[in-house]
């Protein structure tokens, strides 16, 4: 991965798009994350599928953690 730091907030209306580029000599896939004022494109070439799977697993873990945090915050609010 090239060195770059990007920060953006994922909102409910954030869109995600996968576009294959099946060029016979250099195929790759583009994963785009698009929000209000930011667009991130991750380009993945053959051999990097496991990195995408790891990213997907981390995103699933983050979503589950957010669900837990949201449920816990609602519980605290109801008690207060």
Tab-separated table of N, CA, C and O in Angstrom:
chain	number	residue	atom	x	y	z
A	1	UNK	N	0.846	-1.170	0.000
A	1	UNK	CA	0.000	0.000	0.000
A	1	UNK	C	0.893	1.234	0.000
A	1	UNK	O	1.884	1.289	0.720
A	2	UNK	N	0.540	2.212	-0.799
A	2	UNK	CA	1.294	3.456	-0.824
A	2	UNK	C	0.985	4.257	0.429
A	2	UNK	O	-0.071	4.101	1.040
A	3	UNK	N	1.894	5.127	0.823
A	3	UNK	CA	1.707	5.926	2.035
A	3	UNK	C	0.749	7.077	1.785
A	3	UNK	O	1.029	7.968	0.993
A	4	UNK	N	-0.379	7.023	2.478
A	4	UNK	CA	-1.383	8.069	2.380
A	4	UNK	C	-2.318	7.925	3.559
A	4	UNK	O	-2.740	6.819	3.888
A	5	UNK	N	-2.610	9.019	4.205
A	5	UNK	CA	-3.585	9.000	5.297
A	5	UNK	C	-4.797	9.803	4.875
A	5	UNK	O	-4.665	10.926	4.382
A	6	UNK	N	-5.960	9.212	5.044
A	6	UNK	CA	-7.213	9.858	4.683
A	6	UNK	C	-8.173	9.688	5.837
A	6	UNK	O	-8.229	8.637	6.460
A	7	UNK	N	-8.931	10.726	6.114
A	7	UNK	CA	-9.926	10.651	7.173
A	7	UNK	C	-11.268	11.108	6.609
A	7	UNK	O	-11.341	12.099	5.894
A	8	UNK	N	-12.283	10.359	6.899
A	8	UNK	CA	-13.624	10.716	6.452
A	8	UNK	C	-14.634	10.002	7.325
A	8	UNK	O	-14.321	8.984	7.939
A	9	UNK	N	-15.810	10.528	7.418
A	9	UNK	CA	-16.866	9.916	8.218
A	9	UNK	C	-17.793	9.122	7.312
A	9	UNK	O	-18.302	9.644	6.323
A	10	UNK	N	-17.990	7.856	7.647
A	10	UNK	CA	-18.944	7.040	6.911
A	10	UNK	C	-20.323	7.347	7.462
A	10	UNK	O	-20.544	7.290	8.670
A	11	UNK	N	-21.216	7.726	6.589
A	11	UNK	CA	-22.589	8.041	6.980
A	11	UNK	C	-23.519	7.008	6.349
A	11	UNK	O	-23.104	6.207	5.516
A	12	UNK	N	-24.762	7.060	6.742
A	12	UNK	CA	-25.742	6.092	6.233
A	12	UNK	C	-25.860	6.137	4.711
A	12	UNK	O	-26.122	5.114	4.076
A	13	UNK	N	-25.625	7.288	4.100
A	13	UNK	CA	-25.772	7.406	2.649
A	13	UNK	C	-24.440	7.260	1.890
A	13	UNK	O	-24.375	7.527	0.699
A	14	UNK	N	-23.382	6.823	2.572
A	14	UNK	CA	-22.113	6.582	1.900
A	14	UNK	C	-22.303	5.455	0.893
A	14	UNK	O	-22.950	4.460	1.190
A	15	UNK	N	-21.760	5.630	-0.291
A	15	UNK	CA	-21.928	4.581	-1.308
A	15	UNK	C	-20.611	3.849	-1.534
A	15	UNK	O	-19.526	4.390	-1.331
A	16	UNK	N	-20.748	2.617	-1.944
A	16	UNK	CA	-19.606	1.746	-2.212
A	16	UNK	C	-19.809	1.141	-3.594
A	16	UNK	O	-20.911	0.716	-3.916
A	17	UNK	N	-18.752	1.115	-4.384
A	17	UNK	CA	-18.888	0.605	-5.744
A	17	UNK	C	-17.653	-0.206	-6.106
A	17	UNK	O	-16.523	0.232	-5.867
A	18	UNK	N	-17.867	-1.364	-6.663
A	18	UNK	CA	-16.778	-2.212	-7.145
A	18	UNK	C	-16.834	-2.228	-8.671
A	18	UNK	O	-17.886	-2.490	-9.256
A	19	UNK	N	-15.704	-1.936	-9.278
A	19	UNK	CA	-15.624	-1.931	-10.738
A	19	UNK	C	-14.452	-2.808	-11.169
A	19	UNK	O	-13.308	-2.542	-10.786
A	20	UNK	N	-14.732	-3.857	-11.936
A	20	UNK	CA	-13.633	-4.691	-12.433
A	20	UNK	C	-13.020	-4.089	-13.703
A	20	UNK	O	-13.723	-3.497	-14.525
A	21	UNK	N	-11.724	-4.238	-13.829
A	21	UNK	CA	-11.002	-3.844	-15.031
A	21	UNK	C	-10.268	-5.100	-15.510
A	21	UNK	O	-9.147	-5.368	-15.085
A	22	UNK	N	-10.919	-5.896	-16.360
A	22	UNK	CA	-10.402	-7.218	-16.716
A	22	UNK	C	-9.347	-7.220	-17.821
A	22	UNK	O	-9.275	-8.155	-18.602
A	23	UNK	N	-8.525	-6.207	-17.888
A	23	UNK	CA	-7.468	-6.157	-18.898
A	23	UNK	C	-6.666	-7.461	-18.880
A	23	UNK	O	-6.304	-7.954	-17.815
A	24	UNK	N	-6.396	-8.017	-20.030
A	24	UNK	CA	-5.745	-9.333	-20.088
A	24	UNK	C	-4.308	-9.311	-19.552
A	24	UNK	O	-3.819	-10.317	-19.060
A	25	UNK	N	-3.633	-8.186	-19.616
A	25	UNK	CA	-2.241	-8.152	-19.149
A	25	UNK	C	-2.105	-7.636	-17.715
A	25	UNK	O	-1.185	-8.023	-17.007
A	26	UNK	N	-3.003	-6.760	-17.271
A	26	UNK	CA	-2.915	-6.196	-15.921
A	26	UNK	C	-4.313	-5.982	-15.336
A	26	UNK	O	-4.741	-4.855	-15.144
A	27	UNK	N	-5.031	-7.040	-15.007
A	27	UNK	CA	-6.380	-6.876	-14.454
A	27	UNK	C	-6.325	-6.309	-13.031
A	27	UNK	O	-5.350	-6.534	-12.300
A	28	UNK	N	-7.349	-5.554	-12.676
A	28	UNK	CA	-7.471	-5.069	-11.308
A	28	UNK	C	-8.924	-4.762	-11.018
A	28	UNK	O	-9.776	-4.740	-11.909
A	29	UNK	N	-9.203	-4.516	-9.757
A	29	UNK	CA	-10.543	-4.155	-9.297
A	29	UNK	C	-10.431	-2.834	-8.541
A	29	UNK	O	-9.495	-2.621	-7.761
A	30	UNK	N	-11.374	-1.952	-8.766
A	30	UNK	CA	-11.450	-0.692	-8.042
A	30	UNK	C	-12.591	-0.782	-7.037
A	30	UNK	O	-13.714	-1.135	-7.394
A	31	UNK	N	-12.288	-0.483	-5.774
A	31	UNK	CA	-13.309	-0.378	-4.719
A	31	UNK	C	-13.393	1.091	-4.341
A	31	UNK	O	-12.420	1.663	-3.849
A	32	UNK	N	-14.530	1.711	-4.634
A	32	UNK	CA	-14.698	3.146	-4.345
A	32	UNK	C	-15.647	3.341	-3.172
A	32	UNK	O	-16.693	2.704	-3.097
A	33	UNK	N	-15.264	4.257	-2.306
A	33	UNK	CA	-16.074	4.665	-1.165
A	33	UNK	C	-16.349	6.145	-1.386
A	33	UNK	O	-15.418	6.947	-1.461
A	34	UNK	N	-17.620	6.493	-1.539
A	34	UNK	CA	-17.976	7.863	-1.900
A	34	UNK	C	-18.913	8.463	-0.876
A	34	UNK	O	-19.933	7.870	-0.526
A	35	UNK	N	-18.541	9.656	-0.383
A	35	UNK	CA	-19.367	10.384	0.573
A	35	UNK	C	-19.577	11.809	0.107
A	35	UNK	O	-19.348	12.136	-1.063
A	36	UNK	N	-19.987	12.671	1.043
A	36	UNK	CA	-20.283	14.064	0.712
A	36	UNK	C	-19.118	14.774	0.023
A	36	UNK	O	-19.249	15.287	-1.068
A	37	UNK	N	-17.975	14.798	0.683
A	37	UNK	CA	-16.856	15.572	0.159
A	37	UNK	C	-15.596	14.735	-0.003
A	37	UNK	O	-14.501	15.274	-0.083
A	38	UNK	N	-15.760	13.422	-0.051
A	38	UNK	CA	-14.582	12.562	-0.143
A	38	UNK	C	-14.882	11.356	-1.022
A	38	UNK	O	-15.995	10.857	-1.050
A	39	UNK	N	-13.885	10.957	-1.756
A	39	UNK	CA	-13.971	9.719	-2.527
A	39	UNK	C	-12.648	8.996	-2.366
A	39	UNK	O	-11.584	9.576	-2.572
A	40	UNK	N	-12.714	7.761	-1.947
A	40	UNK	CA	-11.522	6.940	-1.776
A	40	UNK	C	-11.617	5.791	-2.770
A	40	UNK	O	-12.639	5.119	-2.847
A	41	UNK	N	-10.551	5.576	-3.515
A	41	UNK	CA	-10.502	4.449	-4.447
A	41	UNK	C	-9.359	3.538	-4.023
A	41	UNK	O	-8.217	3.977	-3.896
A	42	UNK	N	-9.696	2.281	-3.768
A	42	UNK	CA	-8.688	1.268	-3.477
A	42	UNK	C	-8.561	0.390	-4.709
A	42	UNK	O	-9.551	-0.180	-5.172
A	43	UNK	N	-7.371	0.300	-5.259
A	43	UNK	CA	-7.131	-0.494	-6.456
A	43	UNK	C	-6.436	-1.780	-6.039
A	43	UNK	O	-5.402	-1.743	-5.373
A	44	UNK	N	-7.019	-2.905	-6.427
A	44	UNK	CA	-6.492	-4.205	-6.028
A	44	UNK	C	-6.155	-5.030	-7.252
A	44	UNK	O	-6.989	-5.231	-8.131
A	45	UNK	N	-4.933	-5.497	-7.283
A	45	UNK	CA	-4.483	-6.319	-8.400
A	45	UNK	C	-4.448	-7.781	-7.976
A	45	UNK	O	-4.597	-8.093	-6.791
A	46	UNK	N	-4.282	-8.684	-8.920
A	46	UNK	CA	-4.217	-10.097	-8.563
A	46	UNK	C	-3.178	-10.334	-7.459
A	46	UNK	O	-2.100	-9.738	-7.452
A	47	UNK	N	-3.545	-11.178	-6.521
A	47	UNK	CA	-2.666	-11.459	-5.393
A	47	UNK	C	-3.019	-10.678	-4.142
A	47	UNK	O	-2.469	-10.930	-3.077
A	48	UNK	N	-3.941	-9.712	-4.255
A	48	UNK	CA	-4.299	-8.901	-3.092
A	48	UNK	C	-5.712	-9.196	-2.581
A	48	UNK	O	-6.242	-8.458	-1.762
A	49	UNK	N	-6.302	-10.291	-3.037
A	49	UNK	CA	-7.661	-10.641	-2.598
A	49	UNK	C	-7.725	-10.851	-1.089
A	49	UNK	O	-8.701	-10.458	-0.447
A	50	UNK	N	-6.686	-11.443	-0.496
A	50	UNK	CA	-6.704	-11.645	0.956
A	50	UNK	C	-6.686	-10.324	1.717
A	50	UNK	O	-7.286	-10.208	2.785
A	51	UNK	N	-6.010	-9.324	1.177
A	51	UNK	CA	-6.024	-8.009	1.812
A	51	UNK	C	-7.436	-7.424	1.806
A	51	UNK	O	-7.880	-6.835	2.798
A	52	UNK	N	-8.173	-7.612	0.716
A	52	UNK	CA	-9.564	-7.150	0.662
A	52	UNK	C	-10.434	-7.928	1.639
A	52	UNK	O	-11.306	-7.352	2.295
A	53	UNK	N	-10.201	-9.229	1.751
A	53	UNK	CA	-10.965	-10.029	2.723
A	53	UNK	C	-10.678	-9.572	4.147
A	53	UNK	O	-11.587	-9.496	4.985
A	54	UNK	N	-9.431	-9.241	4.446
A	54	UNK	CA	-9.069	-8.741	5.770
A	54	UNK	C	-9.737	-7.391	6.030
A	54	UNK	O	-10.239	-7.139	7.133
A	55	UNK	N	-9.771	-6.535	5.024
A	55	UNK	CA	-10.470	-5.254	5.144
A	55	UNK	C	-11.950	-5.476	5.420
A	55	UNK	O	-12.540	-4.828	6.290
A	56	UNK	N	-12.562	-6.407	4.705
A	56	UNK	CA	-13.982	-6.712	4.912
A	56	UNK	C	-14.225	-7.243	6.320
A	56	UNK	O	-15.198	-6.868	6.978
A	57	UNK	N	-13.348	-8.103	6.816
A	57	UNK	CA	-13.492	-8.641	8.173
A	57	UNK	C	-13.346	-7.535	9.206
A	57	UNK	O	-14.105	-7.481	10.190
A	58	UNK	N	-12.402	-6.626	8.998
A	58	UNK	CA	-12.224	-5.505	9.925
A	58	UNK	C	-13.443	-4.586	9.907
A	58	UNK	O	-13.887	-4.103	10.957
A	59	UNK	N	-14.019	-4.359	8.725
A	59	UNK	CA	-15.226	-3.530	8.625
A	59	UNK	C	-16.403	-4.194	9.330
A	59	UNK	O	-17.194	-3.528	10.007
A	60	UNK	N	-16.522	-5.507	9.206
A	60	UNK	CA	-17.590	-6.245	9.892
A	60	UNK	C	-17.407	-6.160	11.397
A	60	UNK	O	-18.376	-5.949	12.146
A	61	UNK	N	-16.176	-6.289	11.870
A	61	UNK	CA	-15.897	-6.158	13.307
A	61	UNK	C	-16.218	-4.747	13.796
A	61	UNK	O	-16.813	-4.572	14.860
A	62	UNK	N	-15.852	-3.734	13.017
A	62	UNK	CA	-16.143	-2.351	13.392
A	62	UNK	C	-17.650	-2.114	13.466
A	62	UNK	O	-18.137	-1.439	14.383
A	63	UNK	N	-18.401	-2.676	12.529
A	63	UNK	CA	-19.859	-2.527	12.534
A	63	UNK	C	-20.468	-3.190	13.769
A	63	UNK	O	-21.357	-2.618	14.416
A	64	UNK	N	-20.000	-4.373	14.118
A	64	UNK	CA	-20.508	-5.058	15.306
A	64	UNK	C	-20.177	-4.277	16.570
A	64	UNK	O	-21.007	-4.157	17.487
A	65	UNK	N	-18.971	-3.715	16.622
A	65	UNK	CA	-18.580	-2.899	17.774
A	65	UNK	C	-19.449	-1.657	17.872
A	65	UNK	O	-19.891	-1.271	18.967
A	66	UNK	N	-19.727	-1.023	16.737
A	66	UNK	CA	-20.598	0.153	16.725
A	66	UNK	C	-22.002	-0.207	17.187
A	66	UNK	O	-22.619	0.536	17.961
A	67	UNK	N	-22.514	-1.362	16.749
A	67	UNK	CA	-23.828	-1.820	17.219
A	67	UNK	C	-23.837	-1.974	18.731
A	67	UNK	O	-24.788	-1.559	19.403
A	68	UNK	N	-22.784	-2.554	19.292
A	68	UNK	CA	-22.692	-2.746	20.743
A	68	UNK	C	-22.614	-1.406	21.464
A	68	UNK	O	-23.302	-1.193	22.467
A	69	UNK	N	-21.788	-0.506	20.952
A	69	UNK	CA	-21.676	0.818	21.571
A	69	UNK	C	-23.007	1.556	21.548
A	69	UNK	O	-23.394	2.207	22.516
A	70	UNK	N	-23.715	1.460	20.436
A	70	UNK	CA	-25.009	2.123	20.298
A	70	UNK	C	-26.020	1.527	21.270
A	70	UNK	O	-26.766	2.256	21.928
A	71	UNK	N	-26.043	0.206	21.385
A	71	UNK	CA	-26.963	-0.448	22.321
A	71	UNK	C	-26.635	-0.077	23.758
A	71	UNK	O	-27.535	0.188	24.562
A	72	UNK	N	-25.344	-0.033	24.083
A	72	UNK	CA	-24.951	0.323	25.445
A	72	UNK	C	-25.298	1.778	25.760
A	72	UNK	O	-25.755	2.082	26.853
A	73	UNK	N	-25.125	2.664	24.792
A	73	UNK	CA	-25.468	4.069	25.007
A	73	UNK	C	-26.971	4.227	25.208
A	73	UNK	O	-27.412	5.011	26.054
A	74	UNK	N	-27.762	3.486	24.458
A	74	UNK	CA	-29.225	3.553	24.618
A	74	UNK	C	-29.619	3.041	25.997
A	74	UNK	O	-30.515	3.592	26.636
A	75	UNK	N	-28.959	1.995	26.471
A	75	UNK	CA	-29.253	1.444	27.787
A	75	UNK	C	-28.918	2.450	28.887
A	75	UNK	O	-29.680	2.651	29.829
A	76	UNK	N	-27.784	3.125	28.770
A	76	UNK	CA	-27.389	4.129	29.750
A	76	UNK	C	-28.375	5.300	29.733
A	76	UNK	O	-28.772	5.804	30.783
A	77	UNK	N	-28.823	5.705	28.566
A	77	UNK	CA	-29.786	6.797	28.438
A	77	UNK	C	-31.101	6.442	29.103
A	77	UNK	O	-31.714	7.260	29.782
A	78	UNK	N	-31.544	5.205	28.938
A	78	UNK	CA	-32.809	4.786	29.556
A	78	UNK	C	-32.706	4.779	31.086
A	78	UNK	O	-33.678	5.016	31.774
A	79	UNK	N	-31.532	4.487	31.615
A	79	UNK	CA	-31.364	4.447	33.069
A	79	UNK	C	-31.290	5.846	33.663
A	79	UNK	O	-31.599	6.043	34.805
A	80	UNK	N	-30.762	6.798	32.871
A	80	UNK	CA	-30.500	8.142	33.374
A	80	UNK	C	-31.720	8.922	33.488
A	80	UNK	O	-32.243	9.578	34.234
